[in-house]
């Protein structure tokens, strides 16, 4: 099981700030901004490039809705997907960084 699947199942502890039937959100362990959260689908999908048009569109919309709610008190924020090793991806389970200032 990958590290984010273990966080989702509770096997590895995390500071969860949101959970619903599709996604969890928790604090990044090495924050790069005053607010740094990861929004993660419960389904194990390795990369954003594995998402299928038509099948996963709702998931991305849902992840942005979660981010907007969690970052509502921030002056500004950045939503970021790293895709592939060259794109800076270290954990191969889809996640959206929410970095807020
Ligand atoms: P990426 O480089 O886009 O794959 O981002 C992976 C992120 O996961 C990094 O920002 C890490 O700091 C974060 N991370 C890795 N392990 C954990 C963990 N156990 N709990 C919370 N965040 C983690
Ligand atoms: Zn996983």
Tab-separated table of C-alpha atoms and ligand atoms in Angstrom:
chain	number	residue	atom	x	y	z
A	1	UNK	CA	0.000	0.000	0.000
A	2	UNK	CA	1.335	3.492	-0.808
A	3	UNK	CA	1.976	6.072	1.914
A	4	UNK	CA	-1.144	8.122	1.093
A	5	UNK	CA	-3.326	4.980	1.038
A	6	UNK	CA	-1.944	4.257	4.535
A	7	UNK	CA	-2.818	7.809	5.646
A	8	UNK	CA	-6.336	7.405	4.207
A	9	UNK	CA	-6.824	4.104	6.062
A	10	UNK	CA	-5.413	5.581	9.289
A	11	UNK	CA	-2.438	3.196	9.384
A	12	UNK	CA	-0.111	6.228	9.268
A	13	UNK	CA	-1.106	9.258	11.373
A	14	UNK	CA	-1.786	12.621	9.764
A	15	UNK	CA	-3.411	15.915	10.632
A	16	UNK	CA	-6.634	15.491	8.667
A	17	UNK	CA	-8.618	18.666	8.062
A	18	UNK	CA	-11.312	17.207	5.796
A	19	UNK	CA	-12.808	13.847	4.894
A	20	UNK	CA	-15.751	12.824	2.719
A	21	UNK	CA	-16.669	9.755	0.659
A	22	UNK	CA	-14.276	10.672	-2.177
A	23	UNK	CA	-11.352	12.592	-0.649
A	24	UNK	CA	-9.303	13.433	2.395
A	25	UNK	CA	-7.228	16.550	3.067
A	26	UNK	CA	-4.385	16.730	5.564
A	27	UNK	CA	-1.466	18.987	6.466
A	28	UNK	CA	1.719	18.535	4.479
A	29	UNK	CA	4.465	17.245	6.787
A	30	UNK	CA	7.011	19.689	5.271
A	31	UNK	CA	4.993	22.880	4.753
A	32	UNK	CA	6.256	25.292	2.094
A	33	UNK	CA	3.687	28.006	2.925
A	34	UNK	CA	1.797	29.190	6.054
A	35	UNK	CA	-1.054	26.934	4.890
A	36	UNK	CA	0.056	23.785	3.104
A	37	UNK	CA	-2.532	21.052	2.694
A	38	UNK	CA	-2.805	18.063	0.412
A	39	UNK	CA	-6.185	17.127	-1.072
A	40	UNK	CA	-6.116	13.433	-1.917
A	41	UNK	CA	-8.712	11.197	-3.578
A	42	UNK	CA	-9.386	7.968	-1.677
A	43	UNK	CA	-9.020	5.996	-4.909
A	44	UNK	CA	-5.397	5.044	-5.576
A	45	UNK	CA	-4.598	6.758	-8.867
A	46	UNK	CA	-0.826	7.219	-9.323
A	47	UNK	CA	-0.712	10.394	-11.418
A	48	UNK	CA	-2.967	13.174	-12.695
A	49	UNK	CA	-2.098	11.958	-16.184
A	50	UNK	CA	-3.835	8.648	-15.316
A	51	UNK	CA	-7.166	10.454	-14.825
A	52	UNK	CA	-9.673	9.563	-17.528
A	53	UNK	CA	-11.743	12.190	-19.323
A	54	UNK	CA	-15.405	11.607	-18.533
A	55	UNK	CA	-14.622	9.199	-15.678
A	56	UNK	CA	-12.716	11.449	-13.256
A	57	UNK	CA	-13.859	14.984	-14.212
A	58	UNK	CA	-16.128	15.192	-11.158
A	59	UNK	CA	-13.214	14.236	-8.900
A	60	UNK	CA	-11.069	17.179	-9.989
A	61	UNK	CA	-13.992	19.589	-9.578
A	62	UNK	CA	-14.627	18.148	-6.134
A	63	UNK	CA	-10.959	18.566	-5.140
A	64	UNK	CA	-11.007	22.249	-6.180
A	65	UNK	CA	-14.238	22.805	-4.223
A	66	UNK	CA	-12.590	21.302	-1.109
A	67	UNK	CA	-9.493	23.482	-1.586
A	68	UNK	CA	-11.592	26.636	-1.976
A	69	UNK	CA	-13.389	25.894	1.298
A	70	UNK	CA	-10.222	25.015	3.233
A	71	UNK	CA	-8.351	28.114	2.002
A	72	UNK	CA	-11.243	30.515	2.424
A	73	UNK	CA	-9.446	32.620	5.079
A	74	UNK	CA	-6.255	33.031	3.048
A	75	UNK	CA	-5.444	36.192	1.112
A	76	UNK	CA	-4.232	34.124	-1.795
A	77	UNK	CA	-3.369	30.535	-2.548
A	78	UNK	CA	-1.869	28.244	-5.092
A	79	UNK	CA	-3.245	24.876	-6.221
A	80	UNK	CA	-0.586	22.607	-7.645
A	81	UNK	CA	-0.281	19.123	-9.081
A	82	UNK	CA	3.203	17.740	-9.648
A	83	UNK	CA	3.122	15.117	-12.383
A	84	UNK	CA	5.896	12.579	-12.892
A	85	UNK	CA	9.401	12.572	-11.438
A	86	UNK	CA	10.548	15.375	-13.750
A	87	UNK	CA	7.519	17.367	-12.622
A	88	UNK	CA	8.597	17.052	-8.985
A	89	UNK	CA	6.215	14.249	-7.986
A	90	UNK	CA	7.526	12.178	-5.081
A	91	UNK	CA	4.384	10.387	-3.927
A	92	UNK	CA	2.670	8.449	-6.692
A	93	UNK	CA	-0.895	8.826	-5.481
A	94	UNK	CA	-2.738	11.830	-6.949
A	95	UNK	CA	-2.697	14.854	-4.633
A	96	UNK	CA	-3.306	18.557	-5.007
A	97	UNK	CA	-1.118	20.925	-3.020
A	98	UNK	CA	-2.999	23.834	-1.454
A	99	UNK	CA	-0.467	26.488	-0.476
A	100	UNK	CA	-1.873	29.633	1.080
A	101	UNK	CA	-0.600	32.998	2.281
B	1	LIG	P1	4.884	15.650	-4.399
B	1	LIG	O1	6.328	16.053	-4.458
B	1	LIG	O2	3.975	16.515	-5.228
B	1	LIG	O3	4.708	14.163	-4.678
B	1	LIG	O4	4.416	15.941	-2.922
B	1	LIG	C1	4.428	15.003	-1.912
B	1	LIG	C2	4.199	15.762	-0.632
B	1	LIG	O5	3.834	14.839	0.367
B	1	LIG	C3	5.431	16.528	-0.121
B	1	LIG	O6	5.144	17.913	-0.036
B	1	LIG	C4	5.693	15.903	1.247
B	1	LIG	O7	6.116	16.845	2.203
B	1	LIG	C5	4.327	15.304	1.597
B	1	LIG	N1	4.357	14.165	2.503
B	1	LIG	C6	5.134	13.051	2.400
B	1	LIG	N2	4.866	12.208	3.420
B	1	LIG	C7	3.890	12.793	4.165
B	1	LIG	C8	3.194	12.419	5.345
B	1	LIG	N3	3.425	11.260	5.970
B	1	LIG	N4	2.274	13.272	5.837
B	1	LIG	C9	2.017	14.449	5.218
B	1	LIG	N5	2.636	14.849	4.099
B	1	LIG	C10	3.569	14.044	3.584
B	2	LIG	ZN1	-2.230	5.149	-2.759
